[in-house]
Short mmCIF file of C-alpha atoms in Angstrom, two decimals:
data_model
loop_
_atom_site.label_atom_id
_atom_site.label_comp_id
_atom_site.label_asym_id
_atom_site.label_seq_id
_atom_site.Cartn_x
_atom_site.Cartn_y
_atom_site.Cartn_z
CA UNK A 1 56.90 84.96 -25.37
CA UNK A 2 55.70 85.67 -21.84
CA UNK A 3 52.74 85.53 -19.47
CA UNK A 4 50.61 87.75 -21.70
CA UNK A 5 51.21 85.58 -24.78
CA UNK A 6 48.16 83.59 -25.95
CA UNK A 7 47.31 79.94 -25.41
CA UNK A 8 47.04 78.10 -28.74
CA UNK A 9 44.18 75.63 -29.18
CA UNK A 10 44.22 73.21 -32.12
CA UNK A 11 41.62 70.88 -33.56
CA UNK A 12 40.83 69.29 -36.89
CA UNK A 13 37.61 71.35 -37.01
CA UNK A 14 35.05 72.88 -34.65
CA UNK A 15 35.25 70.20 -31.93
CA UNK A 16 38.09 71.83 -30.03
CA UNK A 17 35.86 74.85 -29.43
CA UNK A 18 34.28 72.81 -26.60
CA UNK A 19 37.71 72.78 -24.94
CA UNK A 20 38.32 76.45 -25.79
CA UNK A 21 35.04 77.37 -24.14
CA UNK A 22 36.04 75.62 -20.90
CA UNK A 23 39.54 77.15 -21.00
CA UNK A 24 38.10 80.64 -21.47
CA UNK A 25 35.72 80.10 -18.55
CA UNK A 26 38.31 78.67 -16.16
CA UNK A 27 41.18 80.91 -17.22
CA UNK A 28 39.29 84.09 -18.00
CA UNK A 29 42.41 86.27 -17.99
CA UNK A 30 44.15 84.33 -20.77
CA UNK A 31 44.33 85.31 -24.42
CA UNK A 32 43.68 82.51 -26.91
CA UNK A 33 44.26 81.63 -30.56
CA UNK A 34 42.16 78.81 -31.99
CA UNK A 35 42.98 76.96 -35.19
CA UNK A 36 40.59 74.48 -36.82
CA UNK A 37 42.02 72.56 -39.76
CA UNK A 38 38.58 72.56 -41.37
CA UNK A 39 39.98 72.05 -44.89
CA UNK A 40 41.31 68.61 -43.98
CA UNK A 41 38.82 67.38 -41.39
CA UNK A 42 37.98 64.74 -40.34
CA UNK A 43 41.31 63.49 -39.00
CA UNK A 44 39.76 60.32 -37.55
CA UNK A 45 40.00 58.10 -40.65
CA UNK A 46 43.46 59.33 -41.73
CA UNK A 47 46.62 57.23 -41.36
CA UNK A 48 48.80 58.08 -38.34
CA UNK A 49 51.70 59.52 -40.34
CA UNK A 50 49.35 61.98 -42.02
CA UNK A 51 47.88 63.08 -38.67
CA UNK A 52 51.41 63.58 -37.35
CA UNK A 53 52.41 65.65 -40.40
CA UNK A 54 49.30 67.87 -40.17
CA UNK A 55 49.73 68.36 -36.42
CA UNK A 56 53.37 69.28 -36.95
CA UNK A 57 52.31 71.96 -39.46
CA UNK A 58 49.83 73.35 -36.94
CA UNK A 59 52.46 73.50 -34.19
CA UNK A 60 54.75 75.46 -36.54
CA UNK A 61 51.85 77.83 -37.29
CA UNK A 62 51.29 78.47 -33.54
CA UNK A 63 55.04 78.96 -33.01
CA UNK A 64 55.00 81.94 -35.41
CA UNK A 65 52.17 83.46 -33.34
CA UNK A 66 54.10 83.64 -30.05
CA UNK A 67 51.92 81.12 -28.16
CA UNK A 68 53.12 80.25 -24.63
CA UNK A 69 51.36 76.88 -24.51
CA UNK A 70 49.44 74.79 -27.04
CA UNK A 71 46.48 72.53 -26.38
CA UNK A 72 45.93 69.64 -28.76
CA UNK A 73 42.15 69.85 -28.39
CA UNK A 74 41.77 66.90 -30.75
CA UNK A 75 41.84 63.34 -29.45
CA UNK A 76 42.98 61.89 -32.78
CA UNK A 77 45.97 64.27 -32.91
CA UNK A 78 46.75 63.69 -29.22
CA UNK A 79 46.58 59.92 -29.58
CA UNK A 80 48.81 59.80 -32.65
CA UNK A 81 51.01 62.92 -32.62
CA UNK A 82 51.46 64.27 -29.05
CA UNK A 83 54.72 62.48 -28.29
CA UNK A 84 56.26 63.52 -31.61
CA UNK A 85 55.34 67.21 -31.49
CA UNK A 86 56.12 67.55 -27.76
CA UNK A 87 59.71 66.53 -28.41
CA UNK A 88 60.05 69.22 -31.07
CA UNK A 89 58.27 72.10 -29.35
CA UNK A 90 59.85 74.99 -27.47
CA UNK A 91 56.63 75.50 -25.48
CA UNK A 92 54.50 73.04 -23.45
CA UNK A 93 51.90 71.03 -25.38
CA UNK A 94 48.92 69.58 -23.49
CA UNK A 95 46.83 66.77 -24.96
CA UNK A 96 43.30 65.68 -24.09
CA UNK A 97 43.63 61.90 -23.72
CA UNK A 98 45.21 61.65 -20.26
CA UNK A 99 42.90 64.36 -18.85
CA UNK A 100 39.91 62.54 -20.35
CA UNK A 101 41.02 59.25 -18.84
CA UNK A 102 41.43 60.87 -15.40
CA UNK A 103 37.90 62.31 -15.60
CA UNK A 104 36.48 58.91 -16.52
CA UNK A 105 38.32 57.21 -13.65
CA UNK A 106 36.93 59.80 -11.24
CA UNK A 107 33.43 59.13 -12.54
CA UNK A 108 33.35 55.35 -12.74
CA UNK A 109 32.23 53.69 -9.50
CA UNK A 110 32.13 50.21 -11.07
CA UNK A 111 35.47 50.71 -12.85
CA UNK A 112 33.96 50.03 -16.22
CA UNK A 113 34.33 52.74 -18.84
CA UNK A 114 33.08 52.98 -22.40
CA UNK A 115 35.09 55.21 -24.73
CA UNK A 116 33.52 56.59 -27.91
CA UNK A 117 36.07 58.05 -30.31
CA UNK A 118 37.23 58.31 -33.89
CA UNK A 119 38.62 55.36 -35.83
CA UNK A 120 42.14 56.76 -35.47
CA UNK A 121 41.89 57.23 -31.71
CA UNK A 122 40.42 53.76 -31.20
CA UNK A 123 43.06 52.17 -33.42
CA UNK A 124 45.87 53.90 -31.51
CA UNK A 125 44.73 52.33 -28.24
CA UNK A 126 45.71 55.57 -26.48
CA UNK A 127 42.67 55.63 -24.19
CA UNK A 128 43.05 52.01 -23.18
CA UNK A 129 46.66 52.70 -22.21
CA UNK A 130 45.85 55.97 -20.43
CA UNK A 131 43.02 54.44 -18.37
CA UNK A 132 45.07 51.35 -17.51
CA UNK A 133 47.99 53.57 -16.46
CA UNK A 134 45.63 55.21 -13.98
CA UNK A 135 43.81 52.07 -12.88
CA UNK A 136 45.02 48.70 -14.15
CA UNK A 137 41.82 47.01 -12.94
CA UNK A 138 39.46 49.32 -14.83
CA UNK A 139 37.62 47.79 -17.80
CA UNK A 140 37.71 49.85 -21.00
CA UNK A 141 35.47 49.16 -23.98
CA UNK A 142 36.08 51.23 -27.11
CA UNK A 143 33.63 52.12 -29.85
CA UNK A 144 34.65 53.90 -33.03
CA UNK A 145 31.97 56.33 -34.30
CA UNK A 146 33.07 57.40 -37.81
CA UNK A 147 29.80 59.15 -38.71
CA UNK A 148 29.71 61.57 -35.77
CA UNK A 149 32.37 64.15 -36.69
CA UNK A 150 30.86 64.69 -40.17
CA UNK A 151 27.41 65.01 -38.54
CA UNK A 152 28.67 67.73 -36.17
CA UNK A 153 30.69 69.52 -38.84
CA UNK A 154 27.67 69.67 -41.16
CA UNK A 155 25.55 71.28 -38.43
CA UNK A 156 23.31 68.26 -37.85
CA UNK A 157 23.58 68.06 -34.05
CA UNK A 158 20.06 67.92 -32.62
CA UNK A 159 18.54 66.14 -35.64
CA UNK A 160 16.98 62.65 -35.65
CA UNK A 161 19.90 61.52 -37.83
CA UNK A 162 22.33 62.47 -35.06
CA UNK A 163 20.28 60.66 -32.40
CA UNK A 164 20.04 57.51 -34.53
CA UNK A 165 23.79 57.49 -35.15
CA UNK A 166 24.60 57.95 -31.45
CA UNK A 167 22.12 55.20 -30.52
CA UNK A 168 23.66 52.79 -32.98
CA UNK A 169 27.17 53.38 -31.64
CA UNK A 170 26.36 53.47 -27.93
CA UNK A 171 23.94 50.50 -27.76
CA UNK A 172 26.67 47.83 -27.70
CA UNK A 173 28.29 49.53 -24.68
CA UNK A 174 25.04 49.46 -22.72
CA UNK A 175 23.81 45.90 -23.03
CA UNK A 176 25.55 42.63 -23.58
CA UNK A 177 23.69 39.40 -24.10
CA UNK A 178 20.47 40.74 -22.61
CA UNK A 179 22.03 42.08 -19.43
CA UNK A 180 19.77 44.77 -17.97
CA UNK A 181 22.38 46.78 -16.02
CA UNK A 182 24.54 48.83 -18.39
CA UNK A 183 27.91 47.21 -19.05
CA UNK A 184 29.64 50.55 -18.39
CA UNK A 185 28.69 53.20 -15.83
CA UNK A 186 30.68 55.96 -17.53
CA UNK A 187 30.72 56.99 -21.16
CA UNK A 188 33.82 59.00 -22.04
CA UNK A 189 33.43 61.30 -25.02
CA UNK A 190 36.87 60.63 -26.50
CA UNK A 191 36.53 63.18 -29.31
CA UNK A 192 36.14 66.91 -28.71
CA UNK A 193 33.37 67.06 -31.31
CA UNK A 194 31.15 64.76 -29.28
CA UNK A 195 30.20 67.21 -26.47
CA UNK A 196 28.21 68.93 -29.25
CA UNK A 197 26.10 65.76 -29.25
CA UNK A 198 25.91 65.62 -25.44
CA UNK A 199 22.11 65.69 -25.41
CA UNK A 200 22.02 62.71 -27.74
CA UNK A 201 24.59 60.80 -25.68
CA UNK A 202 22.86 61.58 -22.38
CA UNK A 203 19.48 60.52 -23.74
CA UNK A 204 20.77 57.24 -25.16
CA UNK A 205 22.98 56.43 -22.15
CA UNK A 206 20.12 56.89 -19.68
CA UNK A 207 20.23 57.85 -16.01
CA UNK A 208 22.52 54.99 -14.91
CA UNK A 209 25.46 56.10 -17.07
CA UNK A 210 27.47 59.27 -16.58
CA UNK A 211 28.64 61.07 -19.73
CA UNK A 212 32.03 62.77 -19.22
CA UNK A 213 34.52 64.58 -21.41
CA UNK A 214 38.06 65.91 -21.09
CA UNK A 215 37.42 69.67 -21.01
CA UNK A 216 37.51 70.28 -17.22
CA UNK A 217 40.57 68.14 -16.52
CA UNK A 218 42.38 69.52 -19.59
CA UNK A 219 41.83 73.05 -18.25
CA UNK A 220 43.19 71.86 -14.87
CA UNK A 221 46.36 70.58 -16.58
CA UNK A 222 46.76 73.84 -18.52
CA UNK A 223 46.43 75.92 -15.35
CA UNK A 224 48.93 73.80 -13.40
CA UNK A 225 51.48 73.82 -16.23
CA UNK A 226 51.17 77.59 -16.73
CA UNK A 227 51.47 78.19 -12.97
CA UNK A 228 54.58 76.00 -12.80
CA UNK A 229 56.21 78.06 -15.57
CA UNK A 230 55.03 81.33 -13.97
CA UNK A 231 53.15 82.01 -17.19
CA UNK A 232 49.62 82.63 -15.89
CA UNK A 233 48.34 85.89 -17.40
CA UNK A 234 47.63 88.82 -15.12
CA UNK A 235 44.21 89.08 -16.75
CA UNK A 236 44.45 92.66 -17.96
CA UNK A 237 42.80 92.60 -21.39
CA UNK A 238 42.67 89.14 -22.92
CA UNK A 239 42.24 88.90 -26.69
CA UNK A 240 40.78 86.02 -28.67
CA UNK A 241 41.22 85.04 -32.29
CA UNK A 242 39.78 82.12 -34.20
CA UNK A 243 41.23 80.77 -37.44
CA UNK A 244 40.07 78.06 -39.81
CA UNK A 245 41.58 76.51 -42.88
CA UNK A 246 39.07 75.94 -45.66
CA UNK A 247 35.52 77.28 -45.79
CA UNK A 248 35.24 79.93 -43.08
CA UNK A 249 31.47 80.40 -43.51
CA UNK A 250 30.52 76.84 -42.65
CA UNK A 251 32.97 76.78 -39.74
CA UNK A 252 31.49 80.03 -38.39
CA UNK A 253 27.96 78.73 -38.60
CA UNK A 254 28.63 75.58 -36.57
CA UNK A 255 30.93 77.47 -34.21
CA UNK A 256 28.23 79.99 -33.31
CA UNK A 257 26.01 77.21 -32.02
CA UNK A 258 28.72 76.57 -29.41
CA UNK A 259 29.88 80.05 -28.56
CA UNK A 260 26.97 82.22 -29.55
CA UNK A 261 27.82 85.86 -29.97
CA UNK A 262 30.99 85.59 -27.90
CA UNK A 263 32.93 84.00 -30.76
CA UNK A 264 35.23 86.44 -32.57
CA UNK A 265 35.02 86.67 -36.34
CA UNK A 266 36.63 83.62 -37.94
CA UNK A 267 39.78 84.40 -39.95
CA UNK A 268 41.27 82.32 -42.75
CA UNK A 269 44.52 80.42 -42.20
CA UNK A 270 46.71 78.22 -44.38
CA UNK A 271 48.79 75.30 -43.12
CA UNK A 272 51.90 74.25 -45.01
CA UNK B 1 68.45 69.37 -10.25
CA UNK B 2 67.38 67.41 -13.31
CA UNK B 3 65.09 64.69 -14.64
CA UNK B 4 66.52 62.07 -12.28
CA UNK B 5 65.98 64.27 -9.20
CA UNK B 6 63.22 63.08 -6.85
CA UNK B 7 59.64 64.34 -6.50
CA UNK B 8 59.04 65.68 -2.99
CA UNK B 9 55.74 64.80 -1.29
CA UNK B 10 54.68 66.64 1.84
CA UNK B 11 51.93 66.06 4.38
CA UNK B 12 51.27 66.85 8.01
CA UNK B 13 51.37 63.11 8.76
CA UNK B 14 50.64 59.79 7.06
CA UNK B 15 47.73 60.98 4.89
CA UNK B 16 49.88 62.09 1.98
CA UNK B 17 51.05 58.50 1.58
CA UNK B 18 47.75 57.88 -0.24
CA UNK B 19 48.92 60.41 -2.84
CA UNK B 20 52.48 59.01 -2.84
CA UNK B 21 51.09 55.55 -3.54
CA UNK B 22 49.19 56.80 -6.59
CA UNK B 23 52.20 58.81 -7.82
CA UNK B 24 54.45 55.79 -7.53
CA UNK B 25 51.96 53.67 -9.45
CA UNK B 26 51.36 56.18 -12.24
CA UNK B 27 54.93 57.45 -12.49
CA UNK B 28 56.83 54.27 -11.72
CA UNK B 29 60.16 55.60 -13.03
CA UNK B 30 60.25 58.56 -10.63
CA UNK B 31 62.26 58.76 -7.41
CA UNK B 32 60.41 60.19 -4.42
CA UNK B 33 61.09 61.74 -1.02
CA UNK B 34 58.18 61.83 1.42
CA UNK B 35 58.06 64.05 4.49
CA UNK B 36 55.36 63.75 7.15
CA UNK B 37 55.38 66.48 9.81
CA UNK B 38 54.18 63.94 12.36
CA UNK B 39 55.51 65.94 15.33
CA UNK B 40 53.10 68.79 14.64
CA UNK B 41 50.07 67.02 13.18
CA UNK B 42 47.19 67.62 12.87
CA UNK B 43 47.41 70.81 10.80
CA UNK B 44 43.63 71.07 10.45
CA UNK B 45 42.86 73.02 13.65
CA UNK B 46 45.91 75.33 13.42
CA UNK B 47 45.64 79.02 12.45
CA UNK B 48 46.49 79.82 8.82
CA UNK B 49 49.73 81.71 9.57
CA UNK B 50 51.09 78.69 11.46
CA UNK B 51 50.23 76.34 8.58
CA UNK B 52 51.99 78.73 6.18
CA UNK B 53 55.08 78.89 8.41
CA UNK B 54 55.28 75.08 8.76
CA UNK B 55 54.76 74.55 5.03
CA UNK B 56 57.47 77.09 4.27
CA UNK B 57 59.87 75.15 6.50
CA UNK B 58 59.02 71.94 4.66
CA UNK B 59 59.61 73.55 1.26
CA UNK B 60 63.06 74.70 2.44
CA UNK B 61 63.77 71.14 3.62
CA UNK B 62 62.89 69.74 0.17
CA UNK B 63 64.99 72.42 -1.53
CA UNK B 64 68.12 71.12 0.22
CA UNK B 65 67.31 67.63 -1.12
CA UNK B 66 67.43 68.56 -4.82
CA UNK B 67 63.73 67.89 -5.51
CA UNK B 68 62.54 68.77 -9.04
CA UNK B 69 58.88 69.19 -8.06
CA UNK B 70 57.02 69.20 -4.76
CA UNK B 71 53.50 67.93 -4.12
CA UNK B 72 51.59 69.47 -1.22
CA UNK B 73 49.78 66.23 -0.45
CA UNK B 74 47.91 67.94 2.36
CA UNK B 75 44.65 69.76 1.72
CA UNK B 76 45.05 72.04 4.71
CA UNK B 77 48.50 73.18 3.55
CA UNK B 78 47.29 73.54 -0.05
CA UNK B 79 44.25 75.56 0.97
CA UNK B 80 46.19 77.93 3.18
CA UNK B 81 49.80 78.00 1.98
CA UNK B 82 50.03 77.01 -1.73
CA UNK B 83 49.97 80.55 -3.13
CA UNK B 84 52.59 81.78 -0.64
CA UNK B 85 55.09 78.95 -1.11
CA UNK B 86 54.63 78.79 -4.89
CA UNK B 87 55.77 82.37 -5.21
CA UNK B 88 58.93 81.59 -3.27
CA UNK B 89 59.87 78.26 -4.82
CA UNK B 90 62.45 77.65 -7.53
CA UNK B 91 60.66 74.41 -8.51
CA UNK B 92 56.99 73.71 -9.37
CA UNK B 93 54.64 73.02 -6.45
CA UNK B 94 51.43 71.08 -7.06
CA UNK B 95 48.55 71.19 -4.59
CA UNK B 96 45.65 68.77 -4.16
CA UNK B 97 42.62 71.10 -3.97
CA UNK B 98 42.14 71.94 -7.66
CA UNK B 99 42.78 68.33 -8.73
CA UNK B 100 40.27 67.15 -6.11
CA UNK B 101 37.69 69.64 -7.32
CA UNK B 102 38.17 68.50 -10.93
CA UNK B 103 37.67 64.85 -9.91
CA UNK B 104 34.46 65.76 -8.05
CA UNK B 105 33.12 67.72 -11.03
CA UNK B 106 33.82 64.74 -13.30
CA UNK B 107 31.93 62.48 -10.91
CA UNK B 108 28.87 64.56 -10.07
CA UNK B 109 26.00 64.06 -12.50
CA UNK B 110 23.59 66.15 -10.42
CA UNK B 111 26.19 68.88 -9.85
CA UNK B 112 25.89 68.58 -6.10
CA UNK B 113 29.09 67.81 -4.22
CA UNK B 114 29.75 67.22 -0.52
CA UNK B 115 33.26 68.01 0.68
CA UNK B 116 34.58 66.49 3.89
CA UNK B 117 37.76 68.14 5.14
CA UNK B 118 39.62 69.53 8.12
CA UNK B 119 38.50 72.63 10.01
CA UNK B 120 41.28 74.66 8.37
CA UNK B 121 40.39 73.58 4.83
CA UNK B 122 36.68 74.22 5.38
CA UNK B 123 37.36 77.62 6.93
CA UNK B 124 39.57 78.64 4.00
CA UNK B 125 36.74 78.03 1.53
CA UNK B 126 39.33 76.75 -0.95
CA UNK B 127 37.17 73.86 -2.19
CA UNK B 128 34.11 76.03 -2.66
CA UNK B 129 36.17 78.43 -4.78
CA UNK B 130 37.89 75.64 -6.75
CA UNK B 131 34.61 73.86 -7.57
CA UNK B 132 32.85 77.11 -8.48
CA UNK B 133 35.79 78.09 -10.72
CA UNK B 134 35.22 74.84 -12.61
CA UNK B 135 31.42 74.92 -12.56
CA UNK B 136 29.66 78.00 -11.20
CA UNK B 137 26.33 76.12 -11.07
CA UNK B 138 27.62 73.24 -8.95
CA UNK B 139 26.35 73.07 -5.35
CA UNK B 140 29.04 72.52 -2.72
CA UNK B 141 28.30 71.56 0.86
CA UNK B 142 31.22 71.44 3.27
CA UNK B 143 31.57 69.38 6.43
CA UNK B 144 34.50 69.74 8.82
CA UNK B 145 35.54 66.42 10.41
CA UNK B 146 38.00 67.29 13.21
CA UNK B 147 38.10 63.79 14.73
CA UNK B 148 39.12 61.89 11.61
CA UNK B 149 42.82 62.78 11.24
CA UNK B 150 43.56 61.83 14.87
CA UNK B 151 41.63 58.56 14.33
CA UNK B 152 43.74 57.69 11.27
CA UNK B 153 47.02 58.78 12.87
CA UNK B 154 46.35 56.62 15.93
CA UNK B 155 45.79 53.55 13.75
CA UNK B 156 42.05 53.29 14.39
CA UNK B 157 40.86 53.01 10.76
CA UNK B 158 38.57 49.99 10.51
CA UNK B 159 37.28 50.23 14.09
CA UNK B 160 33.66 50.90 15.17
CA UNK B 161 34.86 54.27 16.52
CA UNK B 162 35.99 55.27 13.02
CA UNK B 163 32.70 54.16 11.45
CA UNK B 164 30.66 56.07 14.04
CA UNK B 165 32.67 59.24 13.51
CA UNK B 166 32.34 59.04 9.71
CA UNK B 167 28.58 58.39 10.01
CA UNK B 168 28.13 61.41 12.29
CA UNK B 169 29.94 63.71 9.86
CA UNK B 170 28.49 62.39 6.62
CA UNK B 171 24.84 62.05 7.68
CA UNK B 172 23.97 65.75 7.24
CA UNK B 173 25.25 65.62 3.63
CA UNK B 174 22.99 62.69 2.79
CA UNK B 175 19.58 63.71 4.04
CA UNK B 176 17.96 67.04 4.60
CA UNK B 177 14.58 67.38 6.24
CA UNK B 178 13.62 63.78 5.58
CA UNK B 179 14.51 63.81 1.89
CA UNK B 180 15.15 60.24 0.73
CA UNK B 181 17.45 60.94 -2.23
CA UNK B 182 20.92 61.93 -1.01
CA UNK B 183 21.48 65.68 -1.14
CA UNK B 184 24.84 65.14 -2.83
CA UNK B 185 25.75 62.47 -5.41
CA UNK B 186 29.50 62.82 -4.87
CA UNK B 187 31.47 62.89 -1.65
CA UNK B 188 34.90 64.43 -2.10
CA UNK B 189 37.50 63.33 0.44
CA UNK B 190 39.10 66.75 0.91
CA UNK B 191 41.85 65.51 3.21
CA UNK B 192 44.51 63.03 2.15
CA UNK B 193 44.06 61.09 5.41
CA UNK B 194 40.47 60.23 4.55
CA UNK B 195 41.14 57.65 1.81
CA UNK B 196 42.41 55.52 4.71
CA UNK B 197 38.77 55.56 5.88
CA UNK B 198 37.41 54.85 2.39
CA UNK B 199 35.58 51.72 3.50
CA UNK B 200 33.80 53.68 6.21
CA UNK B 201 32.90 56.51 3.82
CA UNK B 202 31.69 54.13 1.10
CA UNK B 203 29.56 52.19 3.58
CA UNK B 204 27.96 55.29 5.07
CA UNK B 205 27.48 57.04 1.70
CA UNK B 206 25.70 54.05 0.19
CA UNK B 207 25.42 53.01 -3.47
CA UNK B 208 23.90 56.30 -4.70
CA UNK B 209 26.89 58.43 -3.74
CA UNK B 210 30.33 58.21 -5.34
CA UNK B 211 33.32 58.69 -3.03
CA UNK B 212 36.23 60.41 -4.82
CA UNK B 213 39.61 61.80 -3.83
CA UNK B 214 42.34 63.90 -5.42
CA UNK B 215 45.06 61.25 -5.93
CA UNK B 216 44.45 60.37 -9.60
CA UNK B 217 44.01 63.93 -10.84
CA UNK B 218 46.96 65.15 -8.74
CA UNK B 219 49.15 62.52 -10.41
CA UNK B 220 47.83 63.74 -13.79
CA UNK B 221 48.87 67.31 -12.94
CA UNK B 222 52.32 66.14 -11.78
CA UNK B 223 52.88 64.20 -15.01
CA UNK B 224 51.81 67.09 -17.24
CA UNK B 225 53.94 69.62 -15.35
CA UNK B 226 57.01 67.36 -15.42
CA UNK B 227 56.50 66.66 -19.14
CA UNK B 228 56.21 70.38 -19.86
CA UNK B 229 59.53 71.02 -18.11
CA UNK B 230 61.13 67.97 -19.80
CA UNK B 231 61.74 66.59 -16.33
CA UNK B 232 60.09 63.15 -16.58
CA UNK B 233 62.58 60.56 -15.32
CA UNK B 234 63.91 57.97 -17.73
CA UNK B 235 62.94 55.33 -15.20
CA UNK B 236 66.35 53.71 -14.73
CA UNK B 237 66.52 52.95 -10.99
CA UNK B 238 64.09 55.02 -8.95
CA UNK B 239 64.84 55.42 -5.26
CA UNK B 240 62.35 56.16 -2.48
CA UNK B 241 62.89 57.66 0.96
CA UNK B 242 60.36 58.42 3.68
CA UNK B 243 60.98 60.89 6.50
CA UNK B 244 58.92 61.85 9.52
CA UNK B 245 59.33 64.44 12.20
CA UNK B 246 58.47 63.18 15.64
CA UNK B 247 57.85 59.54 16.63
CA UNK B 248 59.05 57.40 13.74
CA UNK B 249 57.69 54.13 15.21
CA UNK B 250 54.06 55.20 15.30
CA UNK B 251 54.33 56.75 11.82
CA UNK B 252 55.84 53.51 10.47
CA UNK B 253 53.10 51.39 11.95
CA UNK B 254 50.26 53.37 10.37
CA UNK B 255 52.22 53.81 7.13
CA UNK B 256 52.66 50.06 6.69
CA UNK B 257 48.89 49.59 6.62
CA UNK B 258 48.94 51.72 3.45
CA UNK B 259 52.07 50.58 1.70
CA UNK B 260 52.69 47.17 3.18
CA UNK B 261 56.22 45.90 2.70
CA UNK B 262 56.95 48.30 -0.15
CA UNK B 263 57.48 51.25 2.20
CA UNK B 264 61.14 52.05 2.79
CA UNK B 265 62.40 52.36 6.36
CA UNK B 266 61.19 55.63 7.89
CA UNK B 267 63.98 58.10 8.69
CA UNK B 268 63.88 60.94 11.21
CA UNK B 269 63.76 64.55 10.02
CA UNK B 270 63.70 67.91 11.78
CA UNK B 271 61.99 71.03 10.44
CA UNK B 272 63.27 74.44 11.46
#
């Protein structure tokens, strides 16, 4: 394991590709290995001990592939499993919750943030804690959106069904008892699948609400951690591989809408 | 050097105390040592090789004090000296430019950022590069503000002189050829002294422009780097020391306006 080893990026499905895309743009010299646990997505509704067990399996899988750092590009896994797998890992593991919270704090002038996330992430309270750690006076309102990951994973981003679902979930964050000004001024996409519905979120949120995600600040954390370990790649010839458990065809189809032609062929993986 | 060793925080004067304050809030279990090179402030107008030499001296000073990580809480030093001192240091060094850029990107809906900074930081182009690395399509307009650090260091924050100076510097970022909408929607305080003039900046910028700084995202980077090295303190009994080169009395006076009674007695230091 050294500076030319790849960065591992893990998600329950295709959502983490939004983080991978930002990592590849900001750290263009780095090799990457992506793993989507497509066979067992969504993670959002699963009990915490199951999410921890699955995440642990994924970390073991990355360990056999010589990764120098692993990104938990899944909010549900970060919220429920980061502490556990960090303690066990020989390499640094970066989650997306604290970076997401920092981005939301930077965005929110009125210190009032709405977080949309999976049931598991909302239940864990991880975002409420992370935002309050950064700014104890910041209001955080959470909204679980159980239908959105299945919508993204079935390739329905951009459809009226997606827009209706987003509207239903976001409406309560925008108005309260007939108040005209939105309750929150920042909507944090607390699930890495949701940037694939950014158009829907932006449209529903309107011009007074900023829609932010964790990709930029997560890439910042990755760069700083790699630099501190003297593990930044020299950028010679980076390689990229993408793996999915379960049906590779469906994964590839949705993934190409994110990455276009730049996505390498998706390979099959098994987690045990 | 271990998890209970202190975090070193360096600035040319009192400005870095705004970063120290955020670090102490977010990482309450950590011990800290602050060093302000008051005798040689401001760094902003100095040539790059002098800033590098002074920063190198400071890093050596922290090395003798068993610090586990050092924060360059000075944009001028980060912009001009971070790469050089990082290569030489046995411990991680975190700068404030990339974190500041990430905060500005998170804040700017229209992807148009104004950066106010010292002459040295502006001349280095570090913020333009850092923002463009994160978002190549983001507009960045820089404004050097040479009078502001001396105003803060002489205790004049909150005076009409401070407001006039801020207005003079910020005005060109807000209107261009009679345009009513501000040119930028985010004003990044690219100098750690400037949060001490936040009221002035917020007043001049008006409600349509968000004023952000690097403190929150810098603290995020520090936490992630410490966690990755398994160097987060267990939080038993953190200790805090503050050192200044040059006139300790004046430094203490300005510093107390930031920290109030919580600031430890300022001790004298010499850099060679």
